[in-house]
mmCIF file of N, CA and C in Angstrom:
data_model
loop_
_atom_site.group_PDB
_atom_site.id
_atom_site.type_symbol
_atom_site.label_atom_id
_atom_site.label_comp_id
_atom_site.label_asym_id
_atom_site.label_seq_id
_atom_site.Cartn_x
_atom_site.Cartn_y
_atom_site.Cartn_z
ATOM 1 N N THR A 1 1.073 -1.237 -0.218
ATOM 2 C CA THR A 1 0.087 -0.257 0.159
ATOM 3 C C THR A 1 0.997 1.156 -0.129
ATOM 4 N N MET A 2 1.856 1.447 1.137
ATOM 5 C CA MET A 2 2.618 2.552 0.975
ATOM 6 C C MET A 2 3.407 3.119 -0.346
ATOM 7 N N ARG A 3 4.014 1.750 -1.133
ATOM 8 C CA ARG A 3 4.609 1.939 -2.346
ATOM 9 C C ARG A 3 3.807 2.549 -3.326
ATOM 10 N N ARG A 4 2.630 1.843 -3.496
ATOM 11 C CA ARG A 4 1.858 2.420 -4.656
ATOM 12 C C ARG A 4 1.315 3.704 -4.378
ATOM 13 N N LYS A 5 0.897 4.173 -3.098
ATOM 14 C CA LYS A 5 0.413 5.425 -2.819
ATOM 15 C C LYS A 5 1.326 6.416 -2.685
ATOM 16 N N TYR A 6 2.641 6.404 -2.788
ATOM 17 C CA TYR A 6 3.865 7.358 -2.224
ATOM 18 C C TYR A 6 3.640 8.426 -2.760
ATOM 19 N N LYS A 7 3.185 8.692 -3.973
ATOM 20 C CA LYS A 7 3.468 9.791 -4.990
ATOM 21 C C LYS A 7 2.225 10.607 -4.332
ATOM 22 N N ASP A 8 1.149 10.223 -4.119
ATOM 23 C CA ASP A 8 -0.156 10.646 -3.293
ATOM 24 C C ASP A 8 0.283 11.004 -2.132
ATOM 25 N N PHE A 9 0.844 10.214 -1.447
ATOM 26 C CA PHE A 9 1.198 10.473 0.005
ATOM 27 C C PHE A 9 2.062 11.786 0.261
ATOM 28 N N ILE A 10 3.250 11.936 -0.557
ATOM 29 C CA ILE A 10 3.738 13.181 -0.822
ATOM 30 C C ILE A 10 3.272 14.264 -1.349
ATOM 31 N N HIS A 11 2.341 14.268 -2.146
ATOM 32 C CA HIS A 11 1.555 15.585 -2.388
ATOM 33 C C HIS A 11 0.514 15.907 -1.568
ATOM 34 N N GLU A 12 0.108 14.970 -0.542
ATOM 35 C CA GLU A 12 -0.754 15.341 0.302
ATOM 36 C C GLU A 12 -0.070 15.782 1.805
ATOM 37 N N MET A 13 1.380 15.488 1.877
ATOM 38 C CA MET A 13 2.004 16.097 2.996
ATOM 39 C C MET A 13 2.087 17.295 2.587
ATOM 40 N N PHE A 14 2.437 18.085 1.402
ATOM 41 C CA PHE A 14 2.839 19.263 1.493
ATOM 42 C C PHE A 14 1.447 20.147 0.818
ATOM 43 N N TYR A 15 0.556 19.439 0.212
ATOM 44 C CA TYR A 15 -0.476 20.676 -0.598
ATOM 45 C C TYR A 15 -1.586 19.872 -0.039
ATOM 46 N N GLY A 16 -1.695 19.090 0.952
ATOM 47 C CA GLY A 16 -3.047 18.606 1.282
ATOM 48 C C GLY A 16 -4.088 19.928 2.014
ATOM 49 N N GLU A 17 -5.226 19.598 1.499
ATOM 50 C CA GLU A 17 -6.579 20.868 2.299
ATOM 51 C C GLU A 17 -6.574 20.548 3.676
ATOM 52 N N GLY A 18 -6.152 21.655 4.308
ATOM 53 C CA GLY A 18 -6.244 21.949 5.929
ATOM 54 C C GLY A 18 -5.080 21.572 6.514
ATOM 55 N N ASN A 19 -3.766 21.414 5.857
ATOM 56 C CA ASN A 19 -2.433 21.214 6.298
ATOM 57 C C ASN A 19 -2.194 22.661 6.790
ATOM 58 N N SER A 20 -1.307 23.131 7.769
ATOM 59 C CA SER A 20 -0.966 23.979 8.390
ATOM 60 C C SER A 20 0.604 23.761 8.797
ATOM 61 N N GLY A 21 1.553 23.913 8.050
ATOM 62 C CA GLY A 21 3.042 23.462 7.965
ATOM 63 C C GLY A 21 2.726 21.899 7.840
ATOM 64 N N PHE A 22 3.440 21.618 8.942
ATOM 65 C CA PHE A 22 3.422 19.991 9.072
ATOM 66 C C PHE A 22 2.659 19.698 10.297
ATOM 67 N N HIS A 23 1.699 20.144 10.447
ATOM 68 C CA HIS A 23 0.076 20.052 11.551
ATOM 69 C C HIS A 23 -0.657 19.505 10.681
ATOM 70 N N TYR A 24 -1.071 18.664 10.937
ATOM 71 C CA TYR A 24 -2.391 17.961 9.969
ATOM 72 C C TYR A 24 -4.000 17.683 11.003
ATOM 73 N N GLY A 25 -3.957 19.140 11.587
ATOM 74 C CA GLY A 25 -5.515 19.338 12.399
ATOM 75 C C GLY A 25 -5.489 18.116 13.459
ATOM 76 N N LYS A 26 -6.717 17.506 13.536
ATOM 77 C CA LYS A 26 -7.326 16.384 14.331
ATOM 78 C C LYS A 26 -6.212 15.404 14.343
ATOM 79 N N TYR A 27 -5.426 15.238 13.416
ATOM 80 C CA TYR A 27 -4.551 14.084 13.182
ATOM 81 C C TYR A 27 -3.050 14.065 13.891
ATOM 82 N N GLY A 28 -2.982 15.469 13.932
ATOM 83 C CA GLY A 28 -1.542 15.786 14.510
ATOM 84 C C GLY A 28 -0.630 16.330 13.979
ATOM 85 N N PRO A 29 0.601 16.660 14.464
ATOM 86 C CA PRO A 29 1.778 16.879 13.740
ATOM 87 C C PRO A 29 2.547 16.035 13.495
ATOM 88 N N GLY A 30 3.546 16.506 12.199
ATOM 89 C CA GLY A 30 4.642 15.853 12.058
ATOM 90 C C GLY A 30 4.290 14.479 11.167
ATOM 91 N N ASP A 31 5.268 13.570 11.144
ATOM 92 C CA ASP A 31 5.416 12.238 10.731
ATOM 93 C C ASP A 31 3.730 11.642 10.998
ATOM 94 N N GLN A 32 3.827 11.289 12.448
ATOM 95 C CA GLN A 32 2.493 10.836 12.790
ATOM 96 C C GLN A 32 1.309 11.420 12.324
ATOM 97 N N GLY A 33 1.173 12.446 12.206
ATOM 98 C CA GLY A 33 -0.096 13.296 11.857
ATOM 99 C C GLY A 33 -0.366 13.115 10.170
ATOM 100 N N ILE A 34 0.481 12.883 9.130
ATOM 101 C CA ILE A 34 0.247 12.870 8.254
ATOM 102 C C ILE A 34 -0.196 11.140 8.018
ATOM 103 N N LEU A 35 0.843 10.212 8.525
ATOM 104 C CA LEU A 35 0.474 8.954 8.318
ATOM 105 C C LEU A 35 -0.913 8.700 8.713
ATOM 106 N N ASN A 36 -1.250 9.405 9.857
ATOM 107 C CA ASN A 36 -2.966 8.987 10.109
ATOM 108 C C ASN A 36 -3.769 9.468 9.212
ATOM 109 N N LYS A 37 -3.371 10.744 8.867
ATOM 110 C CA LYS A 37 -4.602 11.445 7.624
ATOM 111 C C LYS A 37 -4.288 10.612 6.569
ATOM 112 N N PHE A 38 -3.682 10.363 6.193
ATOM 113 C CA PHE A 38 -3.527 9.612 4.799
ATOM 114 C C PHE A 38 -3.732 8.291 4.777
ATOM 115 N N TYR A 39 -3.649 7.709 5.684
ATOM 116 C CA TYR A 39 -3.837 6.063 6.058
ATOM 117 C C TYR A 39 -5.084 5.890 6.840
ATOM 118 N N GLN A 40 -5.827 6.594 7.054
ATOM 119 C CA GLN A 40 -7.088 6.810 7.917
ATOM 120 C C GLN A 40 -7.729 5.797 7.796
ATOM 121 N N SER A 41 -8.567 5.315 6.519
ATOM 122 C CA SER A 41 -9.432 4.308 6.185
ATOM 123 C C SER A 41 -8.637 3.087 6.638
ATOM 124 N N ASP A 42 -7.171 2.696 6.224
ATOM 125 C CA ASP A 42 -6.645 1.704 6.458
ATOM 126 C C ASP A 42 -6.357 1.470 7.758
ATOM 127 N N LEU A 43 -6.422 2.338 8.430
ATOM 128 C CA LEU A 43 -5.835 2.438 10.030
ATOM 129 C C LEU A 43 -7.309 1.529 10.647
ATOM 130 N N GLU A 44 -8.136 2.246 10.503
ATOM 131 C CA GLU A 44 -9.385 2.135 10.797
ATOM 132 C C GLU A 44 -10.394 0.681 10.812
ATOM 133 N N HIS A 45 -9.467 -0.016 9.808
ATOM 134 C CA HIS A 45 -9.716 -1.466 9.397
ATOM 135 C C HIS A 45 -8.776 -2.391 10.086
ATOM 136 N N ASN A 46 -7.582 -1.717 10.164
ATOM 137 C CA ASN A 46 -6.195 -2.962 10.348
ATOM 138 C C ASN A 46 -5.618 -2.476 11.624
ATOM 139 N N VAL A 47 -6.002 -2.711 12.425
ATOM 140 C CA VAL A 47 -5.076 -2.213 13.787
ATOM 141 C C VAL A 47 -4.325 -3.219 14.254
ATOM 142 N N LEU A 48 -3.107 -3.047 14.536
ATOM 143 C CA LEU A 48 -2.603 -4.138 14.960
ATOM 144 C C LEU A 48 -2.705 -4.742 16.320
ATOM 145 N N ALA A 49 -2.764 -6.038 16.256
ATOM 146 C CA ALA A 49 -2.726 -6.700 17.627
ATOM 147 C C ALA A 49 -1.982 -6.570 18.678
ATOM 148 N N PRO A 50 -2.033 -6.220 19.803
ATOM 149 C CA PRO A 50 -1.292 -5.550 20.781
ATOM 150 C C PRO A 50 -0.093 -6.526 21.145
ATOM 151 N N ILE A 51 0.467 -7.728 20.271
ATOM 152 C CA ILE A 51 1.512 -8.006 20.236
ATOM 153 C C ILE A 51 2.392 -7.602 19.765
ATOM 154 N N PHE A 52 1.930 -7.138 18.685
ATOM 155 C CA PHE A 52 3.007 -5.783 17.774
ATOM 156 C C PHE A 52 3.033 -4.707 17.572
ATOM 157 N N ASN A 53 2.378 -3.954 19.226
ATOM 158 C CA ASN A 53 2.414 -2.786 19.731
ATOM 159 C C ASN A 53 2.512 -2.808 20.981
ATOM 160 N N ALA A 54 2.947 -3.682 21.576
ATOM 161 C CA ALA A 54 2.907 -3.417 23.065
ATOM 162 C C ALA A 54 3.558 -2.321 23.736
ATOM 163 N N GLN A 55 2.427 -1.508 24.463
ATOM 164 C CA GLN A 55 2.823 -0.302 25.210
ATOM 165 C C GLN A 55 3.545 -0.537 26.606
ATOM 166 N N SER A 56 4.930 0.246 26.932
ATOM 167 C CA SER A 56 5.363 0.134 28.186
ATOM 168 C C SER A 56 4.385 0.503 29.378
ATOM 169 N N TYR A 57 3.437 1.414 29.313
ATOM 170 C CA TYR A 57 2.568 1.674 30.236
ATOM 171 C C TYR A 57 1.532 1.056 30.814
ATOM 172 N N LEU A 58 1.177 -0.365 29.760
ATOM 173 C CA LEU A 58 -0.183 -0.871 29.792
ATOM 174 C C LEU A 58 0.553 -2.439 30.471
ATOM 175 N N PRO A 59 -0.313 -3.071 30.867
ATOM 176 C CA PRO A 59 -0.080 -4.555 31.469
ATOM 177 C C PRO A 59 1.033 -5.115 30.622
ATOM 178 N N PHE A 60 1.906 -5.932 31.195
ATOM 179 C CA PHE A 60 2.719 -6.672 30.633
ATOM 180 C C PHE A 60 2.257 -7.987 29.662
ATOM 181 N N ILE A 61 2.859 -7.788 28.075
ATOM 182 C CA ILE A 61 2.341 -8.738 27.459
ATOM 183 C C ILE A 61 3.436 -9.666 26.701
ATOM 184 N N HIS A 62 3.492 -11.049 27.623
ATOM 185 C CA HIS A 62 4.961 -11.818 27.501
ATOM 186 C C HIS A 62 5.357 -12.219 26.311
ATOM 187 N N ASN A 63 4.335 -12.283 25.597
ATOM 188 C CA ASN A 63 4.788 -12.650 23.707
ATOM 189 C C ASN A 63 4.671 -11.589 22.939
ATOM 190 N N ALA A 64 5.108 -10.373 23.232
ATOM 191 C CA ALA A 64 5.226 -9.023 22.534
ATOM 192 C C ALA A 64 6.315 -9.244 21.390
ATOM 193 N N PHE A 65 6.108 -8.521 20.288
ATOM 194 C CA PHE A 65 7.318 -8.728 19.432
ATOM 195 C C PHE A 65 7.985 -7.313 19.378
ATOM 196 N N ILE A 66 6.858 -6.346 19.526
ATOM 197 C CA ILE A 66 7.546 -5.182 19.520
ATOM 198 C C ILE A 66 6.835 -4.179 21.152
ATOM 199 N N VAL A 67 7.836 -3.574 21.483
ATOM 200 C CA VAL A 67 7.349 -3.031 22.791
ATOM 201 C C VAL A 67 7.626 -1.507 22.314
ATOM 202 N N HIS A 68 6.567 -0.557 22.629
ATOM 203 C CA HIS A 68 6.492 1.013 21.674
ATOM 204 C C HIS A 68 6.756 1.575 23.206
ATOM 205 N N PHE A 69 7.854 1.951 23.675
ATOM 206 C CA PHE A 69 8.169 3.006 24.511
ATOM 207 C C PHE A 69 7.689 4.723 24.363
ATOM 208 N N GLN A 70 6.917 5.293 24.810
ATOM 209 C CA GLN A 70 6.187 6.361 24.420
ATOM 210 C C GLN A 70 6.818 7.539 25.417
ATOM 211 N N GLY A 71 7.560 8.555 25.125
ATOM 212 C CA GLY A 71 7.870 9.610 26.262
ATOM 213 C C GLY A 71 8.368 10.637 25.432
ATOM 214 N N PRO A 72 9.686 11.368 25.899
ATOM 215 C CA PRO A 72 9.755 12.791 25.684
ATOM 216 C C PRO A 72 10.551 12.478 24.518
ATOM 217 N N LYS A 73 10.722 13.277 23.298
ATOM 218 C CA LYS A 73 11.603 13.211 21.985
ATOM 219 C C LYS A 73 12.722 14.039 22.200
ATOM 220 N N PRO A 74 13.758 13.733 21.184
ATOM 221 C CA PRO A 74 14.860 14.497 21.257
ATOM 222 C C PRO A 74 14.886 16.132 21.432
ATOM 223 N N VAL A 75 13.957 16.608 20.789
ATOM 224 C CA VAL A 75 13.669 17.900 21.077
ATOM 225 C C VAL A 75 13.554 18.439 22.574
ATOM 226 N N ASP A 76 12.638 17.619 22.898
ATOM 227 C CA ASP A 76 12.379 18.106 24.408
ATOM 228 C C ASP A 76 13.468 17.783 25.547
ATOM 229 N N TYR A 77 14.551 16.857 25.187
ATOM 230 C CA TYR A 77 15.690 16.934 26.033
ATOM 231 C C TYR A 77 16.430 18.399 25.610
ATOM 232 N N VAL A 78 16.629 18.557 24.577
ATOM 233 C CA VAL A 78 17.321 19.957 24.230
ATOM 234 C C VAL A 78 16.862 21.025 24.963
ATOM 235 N N LYS A 79 15.414 21.397 24.837
ATOM 236 C CA LYS A 79 14.620 22.213 25.865
ATOM 237 C C LYS A 79 15.174 22.086 27.065
ATOM 238 N N TRP A 80 14.968 20.856 27.949
ATOM 239 C CA TRP A 80 15.332 21.085 29.175
ATOM 240 C C TRP A 80 16.913 21.261 29.330
ATOM 241 N N VAL A 81 17.873 21.069 28.683
ATOM 242 C CA VAL A 81 19.295 21.348 28.939
ATOM 243 C C VAL A 81 19.639 22.656 28.996
ATOM 244 N N LYS A 82 18.686 23.408 27.901
ATOM 245 C CA LYS A 82 18.997 24.827 28.060
ATOM 246 C C LYS A 82 18.343 25.535 28.897
#
């Protein structure tokens, strides 16, 4: 899906309706925002099973393949150091 829709994705990222810089309204900013906006219909119907996106703050999943650690981004650390 991503390879087939790459040109449309890039067009939406830079020229899509309702974009404000790299903020995509209710979908959020940056890479996560554009991915959520562009692939909204795919994401609604194809949600990953918890073993492929275990979150560190939720109960432990012993057979998880991917653990998603959420927290500060590098820019947050830069702000703190200054």
